[in-house]
mmCIF file of C-alpha atoms in Angstrom:
data_model
loop_
_atom_site.group_PDB
_atom_site.id
_atom_site.type_symbol
_atom_site.label_atom_id
_atom_site.label_comp_id
_atom_site.label_asym_id
_atom_site.label_seq_id
_atom_site.Cartn_x
_atom_site.Cartn_y
_atom_site.Cartn_z
ATOM 1 C CA UNK A 237 -0.020 0.007 0.066
ATOM 2 C CA UNK A 238 1.315 3.486 -0.935
ATOM 3 C CA UNK A 239 0.696 6.554 1.300
ATOM 4 C CA UNK A 240 1.774 9.287 -1.220
ATOM 5 C CA UNK A 241 -0.119 12.147 -2.818
ATOM 6 C CA UNK A 242 -2.698 13.212 -3.018
ATOM 7 C CA UNK A 243 -4.298 12.351 0.338
ATOM 8 C CA UNK A 244 -7.869 11.921 0.984
ATOM 9 C CA UNK A 245 -9.238 14.649 3.381
ATOM 10 C CA UNK A 246 -7.537 17.410 4.912
ATOM 11 C CA UNK A 247 -6.153 16.742 8.413
ATOM 12 C CA UNK A 248 -7.164 18.810 11.294
ATOM 13 C CA UNK A 249 -3.789 20.176 11.564
ATOM 14 C CA UNK A 250 -3.870 21.889 8.230
ATOM 15 C CA UNK A 251 -7.661 23.068 8.666
ATOM 16 C CA UNK A 252 -7.999 26.723 9.666
ATOM 17 C CA UNK A 253 -8.068 28.945 11.208
ATOM 18 C CA UNK A 254 -4.235 29.667 11.085
ATOM 19 C CA UNK A 255 -2.355 29.730 14.336
ATOM 20 C CA UNK A 256 1.200 30.720 14.757
ATOM 21 C CA UNK A 257 3.069 30.336 17.926
ATOM 22 C CA UNK A 258 6.544 31.973 18.484
ATOM 23 C CA UNK A 259 9.107 32.074 21.270
ATOM 24 C CA UNK A 260 10.853 35.251 21.811
ATOM 25 C CA UNK A 261 13.490 36.841 24.170
ATOM 26 C CA UNK A 262 12.309 39.914 25.884
ATOM 27 C CA UNK A 263 14.351 41.577 28.700
ATOM 28 C CA UNK A 264 16.545 38.462 29.316
ATOM 29 C CA UNK A 265 13.659 36.066 29.608
ATOM 30 C CA UNK A 266 11.800 33.766 27.216
ATOM 31 C CA UNK A 267 8.253 34.168 26.372
ATOM 32 C CA UNK A 268 5.675 32.309 24.101
ATOM 33 C CA UNK A 269 3.130 34.183 22.106
ATOM 34 C CA UNK A 270 1.162 34.133 18.893
ATOM 35 C CA UNK A 271 0.973 36.252 15.747
ATOM 36 C CA UNK A 272 -2.436 38.155 15.801
ATOM 37 C CA UNK A 273 -4.306 37.115 12.531
ATOM 38 C CA UNK A 274 -6.951 39.842 12.176
ATOM 39 C CA UNK A 275 -8.325 43.024 13.493
ATOM 40 C CA UNK A 276 -6.414 46.134 14.323
ATOM 41 C CA UNK A 277 -3.463 44.316 15.922
ATOM 42 C CA UNK A 278 -3.055 41.935 12.750
ATOM 43 C CA UNK A 279 0.550 40.835 12.277
ATOM 44 C CA UNK A 280 1.561 41.753 15.703
ATOM 45 C CA UNK A 281 3.171 39.529 18.303
ATOM 46 C CA UNK A 282 0.837 38.957 21.334
ATOM 47 C CA UNK A 283 2.716 37.395 24.326
ATOM 48 C CA UNK A 284 0.852 34.961 26.563
ATOM 49 C CA UNK A 285 0.880 37.483 29.302
ATOM 50 C CA UNK A 286 -1.042 39.958 27.000
ATOM 51 C CA UNK A 287 1.616 42.444 25.895
ATOM 52 C CA UNK A 288 1.665 43.226 22.225
ATOM 53 C CA UNK A 289 5.145 43.562 20.284
ATOM 54 C CA UNK A 290 5.905 44.431 16.788
ATOM 55 C CA UNK A 291 6.786 41.067 15.199
ATOM 56 C CA UNK A 292 9.741 42.576 13.295
ATOM 57 C CA UNK A 293 12.986 43.072 14.998
ATOM 58 C CA UNK A 294 12.516 40.682 17.994
ATOM 59 C CA UNK A 295 15.037 38.281 19.301
ATOM 60 C CA UNK A 296 13.402 35.023 18.225
ATOM 61 C CA UNK A 297 14.297 31.598 19.762
ATOM 62 C CA UNK A 298 13.743 28.365 18.124
ATOM 63 C CA UNK A 299 10.144 27.634 18.843
ATOM 64 C CA UNK A 300 11.155 23.758 19.747
ATOM 65 C CA UNK A 301 12.776 21.992 22.447
ATOM 66 C CA UNK A 302 13.201 18.508 21.093
ATOM 67 C CA UNK A 303 14.667 15.334 22.526
ATOM 68 C CA UNK A 304 15.967 14.532 19.038
ATOM 69 C CA UNK A 305 15.971 15.853 15.457
ATOM 70 C CA UNK A 306 15.455 13.422 12.581
ATOM 71 C CA UNK A 307 15.966 14.432 8.867
ATOM 72 C CA UNK A 308 14.838 12.520 5.655
ATOM 73 C CA UNK A 309 17.635 12.405 3.060
ATOM 74 C CA UNK A 310 15.384 13.028 -0.037
ATOM 75 C CA UNK A 311 11.864 13.410 -0.314
ATOM 76 C CA UNK A 312 11.356 16.053 -3.321
ATOM 77 C CA UNK A 313 11.224 14.607 -6.874
ATOM 78 C CA UNK A 314 13.375 17.569 -8.178
ATOM 79 C CA UNK A 315 16.204 16.686 -5.779
ATOM 80 C CA UNK A 316 16.066 12.940 -6.564
ATOM 81 C CA UNK A 317 16.235 13.866 -10.266
ATOM 82 C CA UNK A 318 19.138 16.171 -9.800
ATOM 83 C CA UNK A 319 21.195 13.719 -7.544
ATOM 84 C CA UNK A 320 19.927 10.317 -8.853
ATOM 85 C CA UNK A 321 18.442 11.123 -12.143
ATOM 86 C CA UNK A 322 15.123 9.488 -11.247
ATOM 87 C CA UNK A 323 12.110 10.796 -9.620
ATOM 88 C CA UNK A 324 11.865 8.634 -6.732
ATOM 89 C CA UNK A 325 15.382 8.220 -4.872
ATOM 90 C CA UNK A 326 14.691 4.868 -3.022
ATOM 91 C CA UNK A 327 11.958 2.484 -2.351
ATOM 92 C CA UNK A 328 11.417 3.734 1.128
ATOM 93 C CA UNK A 329 12.740 6.760 3.050
ATOM 94 C CA UNK A 330 16.218 6.882 4.789
ATOM 95 C CA UNK A 331 17.289 9.172 7.590
ATOM 96 C CA UNK A 332 19.903 10.966 9.538
ATOM 97 C CA UNK A 333 19.943 12.709 12.781
ATOM 98 C CA UNK A 334 21.198 16.261 13.884
ATOM 99 C CA UNK A 335 22.001 17.046 17.582
ATOM 100 C CA UNK A 336 19.947 19.469 19.299
ATOM 101 C CA UNK A 337 22.914 21.807 19.690
ATOM 102 C CA UNK A 338 22.480 22.564 15.843
ATOM 103 C CA UNK A 339 19.359 24.494 16.550
ATOM 104 C CA UNK A 340 19.464 28.243 15.650
ATOM 105 C CA UNK A 341 16.789 30.986 15.848
ATOM 106 C CA UNK A 342 15.459 33.172 13.175
ATOM 107 C CA UNK A 343 17.983 35.881 12.302
ATOM 108 C CA UNK A 344 20.822 34.190 13.893
ATOM 109 C CA UNK A 345 24.427 33.589 12.643
ATOM 110 C CA UNK A 346 25.347 30.469 10.831
ATOM 111 C CA UNK A 347 29.111 29.710 11.513
ATOM 112 C CA UNK A 348 31.468 28.804 8.718
ATOM 113 C CA UNK A 349 34.807 27.525 9.984
ATOM 114 C CA UNK A 350 37.865 28.914 8.010
ATOM 115 C CA UNK A 351 39.166 25.472 7.283
ATOM 116 C CA UNK A 352 35.635 24.532 5.378
ATOM 117 C CA UNK A 353 34.747 25.432 1.811
ATOM 118 C CA UNK A 354 31.292 23.841 1.249
ATOM 119 C CA UNK A 355 28.568 25.286 3.592
ATOM 120 C CA UNK A 356 25.442 24.304 1.561
ATOM 121 C CA UNK A 357 21.950 25.634 2.089
ATOM 122 C CA UNK A 358 18.815 23.476 2.027
ATOM 123 C CA UNK A 359 15.480 25.080 2.527
ATOM 124 C CA UNK A 360 12.972 22.606 4.125
ATOM 125 C CA UNK A 361 9.869 22.574 6.299
ATOM 126 C CA UNK A 362 9.965 21.130 9.639
ATOM 127 C CA UNK A 363 7.213 19.013 11.341
ATOM 128 C CA UNK A 364 6.826 19.223 15.023
ATOM 129 C CA UNK A 365 5.481 16.564 17.101
ATOM 130 C CA UNK A 366 2.710 17.327 19.712
ATOM 131 C CA UNK A 367 2.456 14.185 21.797
ATOM 132 C CA UNK A 368 4.127 10.866 22.531
ATOM 133 C CA UNK A 369 3.935 8.822 19.240
ATOM 134 C CA UNK A 370 4.802 5.227 18.900
ATOM 135 C CA UNK A 371 3.037 2.426 16.570
ATOM 136 C CA UNK A 372 0.906 4.478 14.713
ATOM 137 C CA UNK A 373 -0.579 4.224 11.142
ATOM 138 C CA UNK A 374 -0.030 6.973 8.486
ATOM 139 C CA UNK A 375 -3.743 7.966 8.969
ATOM 140 C CA UNK A 376 -3.223 8.197 12.571
ATOM 141 C CA UNK A 377 0.138 10.060 12.408
ATOM 142 C CA UNK A 378 -1.655 13.526 11.492
ATOM 143 C CA UNK A 379 -3.037 13.648 15.177
ATOM 144 C CA UNK A 380 0.357 13.742 16.460
ATOM 145 C CA UNK A 381 1.728 16.828 14.691
ATOM 146 C CA UNK A 382 1.725 20.245 16.455
ATOM 147 C CA UNK A 383 2.492 22.097 13.217
ATOM 148 C CA UNK A 384 5.129 23.228 10.727
ATOM 149 C CA UNK A 385 8.157 25.578 10.501
ATOM 150 C CA UNK A 386 10.330 26.880 7.774
ATOM 151 C CA UNK A 387 13.899 25.484 8.409
ATOM 152 C CA UNK A 388 17.356 25.622 6.932
ATOM 153 C CA UNK A 389 19.205 22.410 7.163
ATOM 154 C CA UNK A 390 22.694 23.707 6.484
ATOM 155 C CA UNK A 391 25.709 21.426 5.814
ATOM 156 C CA UNK A 392 29.427 21.419 5.893
ATOM 157 C CA UNK A 393 29.926 19.050 2.841
ATOM 158 C CA UNK A 394 33.728 19.132 3.555
ATOM 159 C CA UNK A 395 33.163 16.270 6.101
ATOM 160 C CA UNK A 396 31.113 14.023 3.686
ATOM 161 C CA UNK A 397 34.030 11.804 2.966
ATOM 162 C CA UNK A 398 34.266 10.731 6.713
ATOM 163 C CA UNK A 399 30.764 11.248 7.846
ATOM 164 C CA UNK A 400 28.683 10.372 4.998
ATOM 165 C CA UNK A 401 27.057 7.358 6.831
ATOM 166 C CA UNK A 402 26.224 9.435 9.932
ATOM 167 C CA UNK A 403 26.223 12.987 8.609
ATOM 168 C CA UNK A 404 27.182 14.233 12.115
ATOM 169 C CA UNK A 405 29.642 16.947 11.323
ATOM 170 C CA UNK A 406 28.191 17.583 7.740
ATOM 171 C CA UNK A 407 24.834 18.509 9.190
ATOM 172 C CA UNK A 408 25.219 18.508 13.142
ATOM 173 C CA UNK A 409 27.750 21.429 13.724
ATOM 174 C CA UNK A 410 26.325 24.202 15.909
ATOM 175 C CA UNK A 411 24.162 26.724 14.230
ATOM 176 C CA UNK A 412 23.232 24.683 11.367
ATOM 177 C CA UNK A 413 19.562 24.567 12.050
ATOM 178 C CA UNK A 414 17.857 27.908 11.740
ATOM 179 C CA UNK A 415 14.112 27.124 12.406
ATOM 180 C CA UNK A 416 11.036 29.145 12.993
ATOM 181 C CA UNK A 417 10.271 31.883 13.856
ATOM 182 C CA UNK A 418 7.034 30.103 14.583
ATOM 183 C CA UNK A 419 5.125 26.769 14.678
ATOM 184 C CA UNK A 420 1.944 27.028 12.257
ATOM 185 C CA UNK A 421 -1.120 25.140 11.886
ATOM 186 C CA UNK A 422 -4.316 25.678 10.140
ATOM 187 C CA UNK A 423 -2.750 26.005 6.657
ATOM 188 C CA UNK A 424 -3.001 23.427 3.858
ATOM 189 C CA UNK A 425 0.821 22.662 3.545
ATOM 190 C CA UNK A 426 0.364 20.778 0.345
ATOM 191 C CA UNK A 427 -0.931 24.023 -1.583
ATOM 192 C CA UNK A 428 2.150 25.908 -0.381
ATOM 193 C CA UNK A 429 5.468 26.754 -2.357
ATOM 194 C CA UNK A 430 8.862 26.551 -0.592
ATOM 195 C CA UNK A 431 11.554 28.915 -1.679
ATOM 196 C CA UNK A 432 15.288 29.358 -0.749
ATOM 197 C CA UNK A 433 16.760 32.787 -1.155
ATOM 198 C CA UNK A 434 20.449 33.719 -1.102
ATOM 199 C CA UNK A 435 20.850 37.604 -0.706
ATOM 200 C CA UNK A 436 17.418 38.058 -1.853
ATOM 201 C CA UNK A 437 17.599 35.709 -4.957
ATOM 202 C CA UNK A 438 15.487 32.601 -5.441
ATOM 203 C CA UNK A 439 17.865 29.681 -5.510
ATOM 204 C CA UNK A 440 15.439 26.831 -4.789
ATOM 205 C CA UNK A 441 11.581 26.479 -5.222
ATOM 206 C CA UNK A 442 9.095 23.670 -5.079
ATOM 207 C CA UNK A 443 5.316 23.347 -4.839
ATOM 208 C CA UNK A 444 5.179 20.998 -1.851
ATOM 209 C CA UNK A 445 2.169 18.992 -2.866
ATOM 210 C CA UNK A 446 3.441 18.510 -6.339
ATOM 211 C CA UNK A 447 6.957 17.415 -5.662
ATOM 212 C CA UNK A 448 6.572 15.576 -2.378
ATOM 213 C CA UNK A 449 7.383 11.738 -2.442
ATOM 214 C CA UNK A 450 6.640 10.877 1.131
ATOM 215 C CA UNK A 451 4.348 13.148 3.268
ATOM 216 C CA UNK A 452 4.904 13.653 6.907
ATOM 217 C CA UNK A 453 2.383 11.074 7.790
ATOM 218 C CA UNK A 454 4.033 8.419 6.169
ATOM 219 C CA UNK A 455 7.487 9.443 7.563
ATOM 220 C CA UNK A 456 6.072 9.576 11.114
ATOM 221 C CA UNK A 457 4.441 6.087 10.950
ATOM 222 C CA UNK A 458 7.765 4.669 9.531
ATOM 223 C CA UNK A 459 10.018 6.313 12.248
ATOM 224 C CA UNK A 460 7.471 5.385 14.966
ATOM 225 C CA UNK A 461 7.595 1.792 14.308
ATOM 226 C CA UNK A 462 10.743 1.533 16.246
ATOM 227 C CA UNK A 463 11.507 4.946 17.788
ATOM 228 C CA UNK A 464 9.226 6.919 20.208
ATOM 229 C CA UNK A 465 8.622 10.323 19.233
ATOM 230 C CA UNK A 466 8.220 12.868 21.969
ATOM 231 C CA UNK A 467 6.456 16.147 22.345
ATOM 232 C CA UNK A 468 8.639 18.778 20.514
ATOM 233 C CA UNK A 469 10.673 16.226 18.491
ATOM 234 C CA UNK A 470 11.516 17.716 14.983
ATOM 235 C CA UNK A 471 11.418 16.009 11.706
ATOM 236 C CA UNK A 472 13.094 17.495 8.804
ATOM 237 C CA UNK A 473 11.325 16.932 5.442
ATOM 238 C CA UNK A 474 14.007 17.288 2.843
ATOM 239 C CA UNK A 475 14.851 19.810 0.162
ATOM 240 C CA UNK A 476 14.272 20.548 -3.554
ATOM 241 C CA UNK A 477 16.956 20.711 -6.125
ATOM 242 C CA UNK A 478 19.890 23.015 -6.181
ATOM 243 C CA UNK A 479 21.588 22.856 -2.784
ATOM 244 C CA UNK A 480 24.654 24.939 -3.163
ATOM 245 C CA UNK A 481 27.567 26.464 -1.178
ATOM 246 C CA UNK A 482 27.467 29.923 0.197
ATOM 247 C CA UNK A 483 30.091 31.991 1.917
ATOM 248 C CA UNK A 484 30.587 34.424 4.890
ATOM 249 C CA UNK A 485 28.548 37.422 4.433
ATOM 250 C CA UNK A 486 25.823 35.766 2.629
ATOM 251 C CA UNK A 487 22.181 35.854 4.000
ATOM 252 C CA UNK A 488 20.096 32.892 3.404
ATOM 253 C CA UNK A 489 16.382 32.482 3.868
ATOM 254 C CA UNK A 490 13.686 29.794 3.588
ATOM 255 C CA UNK A 491 10.212 31.055 3.054
ATOM 256 C CA UNK A 492 7.072 28.927 2.769
ATOM 257 C CA UNK A 493 3.785 30.645 1.533
ATOM 258 C CA UNK A 494 1.238 30.572 4.291
ATOM 259 C CA UNK A 495 3.798 29.272 6.882
ATOM 260 C CA UNK A 496 6.479 32.064 7.149
ATOM 261 C CA UNK A 497 10.198 32.668 6.759
ATOM 262 C CA UNK A 498 13.401 31.974 8.671
ATOM 263 C CA UNK A 499 16.639 33.637 7.768
ATOM 264 C CA UNK A 500 20.440 33.497 8.916
ATOM 265 C CA UNK A 501 23.649 35.198 7.971
ATOM 266 C CA UNK A 502 26.809 33.268 7.397
ATOM 267 C CA UNK A 503 29.736 34.335 9.430
ATOM 268 C CA UNK A 504 33.246 33.187 9.122
ATOM 269 C CA UNK A 505 35.052 31.975 12.108
ATOM 270 C CA UNK A 506 38.655 30.668 12.736
ATOM 271 C CA UNK A 507 39.199 27.100 12.317
ATOM 272 C CA UNK A 508 38.898 24.884 15.806
ATOM 273 C CA UNK A 509 42.153 24.938 17.774
ATOM 274 C CA UNK A 510 42.263 21.197 17.799
ATOM 275 C CA UNK A 511 42.107 21.030 13.991
ATOM 276 C CA UNK A 512 45.168 23.263 13.793
ATOM 277 C CA UNK A 513 46.900 20.379 15.773
ATOM 278 C CA UNK A 514 45.896 17.761 13.163
ATOM 279 C CA UNK A 515 43.235 16.299 15.633
ATOM 280 C CA UNK A 516 40.577 14.187 13.730
ATOM 281 C CA UNK A 517 39.645 13.831 9.965
ATOM 282 C CA UNK A 518 40.352 17.105 8.260
ATOM 283 C CA UNK A 519 37.791 18.706 5.893
ATOM 284 C CA UNK A 520 38.373 17.424 2.303
ATOM 285 C CA UNK A 521 38.020 18.639 -1.258
ATOM 286 C CA UNK A 522 37.407 15.501 -3.240
ATOM 287 C CA UNK A 523 35.209 14.392 -6.070
ATOM 288 C CA UNK A 524 32.536 12.919 -3.876
ATOM 289 C CA UNK A 525 32.557 16.213 -1.752
ATOM 290 C CA UNK A 526 32.201 18.403 -4.831
ATOM 291 C CA UNK A 527 29.616 16.095 -6.378
ATOM 292 C CA UNK A 528 27.386 16.896 -3.413
ATOM 293 C CA UNK A 529 28.376 20.398 -2.736
ATOM 294 C CA UNK A 530 28.436 21.558 -6.392
ATOM 295 C CA UNK A 531 25.559 19.404 -7.560
ATOM 296 C CA UNK A 532 24.546 18.644 -11.084
ATOM 297 C CA UNK A 533 23.786 22.017 -12.842
ATOM 298 C CA UNK A 534 22.728 20.293 -15.971
ATOM 299 C CA UNK A 535 19.679 18.903 -14.119
ATOM 300 C CA UNK A 536 18.266 21.925 -12.426
ATOM 301 C CA UNK A 537 16.454 25.080 -13.886
ATOM 302 C CA UNK A 538 18.625 27.625 -15.580
ATOM 303 C CA UNK A 539 16.931 30.553 -13.225
ATOM 304 C CA UNK A 540 18.368 28.986 -10.012
ATOM 305 C CA UNK A 541 21.927 28.927 -11.293
ATOM 306 C CA UNK A 542 21.484 32.474 -12.726
ATOM 307 C CA UNK A 543 20.132 33.651 -9.557
ATOM 308 C CA UNK A 544 22.854 32.239 -7.503
ATOM 309 C CA UNK A 545 25.326 33.982 -9.696
ATOM 310 C CA UNK A 546 23.722 37.082 -9.023
ATOM 311 C CA UNK A 547 23.492 36.526 -5.182
ATOM 312 C CA UNK A 548 27.308 35.992 -5.123
ATOM 313 C CA UNK A 549 27.884 39.468 -7.003
ATOM 314 C CA UNK A 550 25.345 41.331 -4.817
ATOM 315 C CA UNK A 551 26.212 40.383 -1.299
ATOM 316 C CA UNK A 552 23.679 42.333 0.970
ATOM 317 C CA UNK A 553 21.590 41.580 3.874
ATOM 318 C CA UNK A 554 17.937 40.992 3.286
#
């Protein structure tokens, strides 16, 4: 039996009204609030204690506190065509994990060590688990979803030679998961378009419903066969084609219509002190690293390549 698209009936998590919850740092303390959807205060952030704040310019914290972060390798047909030259990557999904210390808030700094060349963007949507989930069917899995977040699954591809099996340092380094600024429910995810922008230029784009191979209901049921998912756990649902490397000074964003936009700025830092002493496997620049970091330009739309070139010439914050 296949659990692919389209699905029958709209799950409650995707039926309105739209609700967006955000977590913000105010006066040195963390507060939860919601975006006001209508009326004279529409678009403002109302904290749970009643205070109203402007949504822009706040210090946003990741709106999740997961026990674990699980990511699917490939779940968009365009990404599969680019990397595998076929619209379905594998018969069933495969996964990796990111440590919780990789979490980063909207508007944060994404760190790129001086000894790494290839820091790739991957715009994605994240699924947040609402309650303890184990041994469920795909149809039941919808009832365990709190909502959805924009996310950037950044990756230091220089470590792919040594960590390809685990992706630990490739995807798990500090700051490599900007997420938020909010958790959203009440929006039909499958009618939305995901875009990744570098310095304001669109470098990835996909209609989620049209390109998705496995939906979150299938992925949750698959994982929960053997792994208990806990409230706040995060599942990253993959990226479309054209993941490429960016540099210090670049601003990268993932925006999903109806859901929101998360951004971060790449900041260069010195190489780790232990690396200078020759500790551990060094970052590499090999054919396998370049295969993933640089991708297959002949299999992606020309406009993405053109926009990335513009972004590299026009570095500015967006």
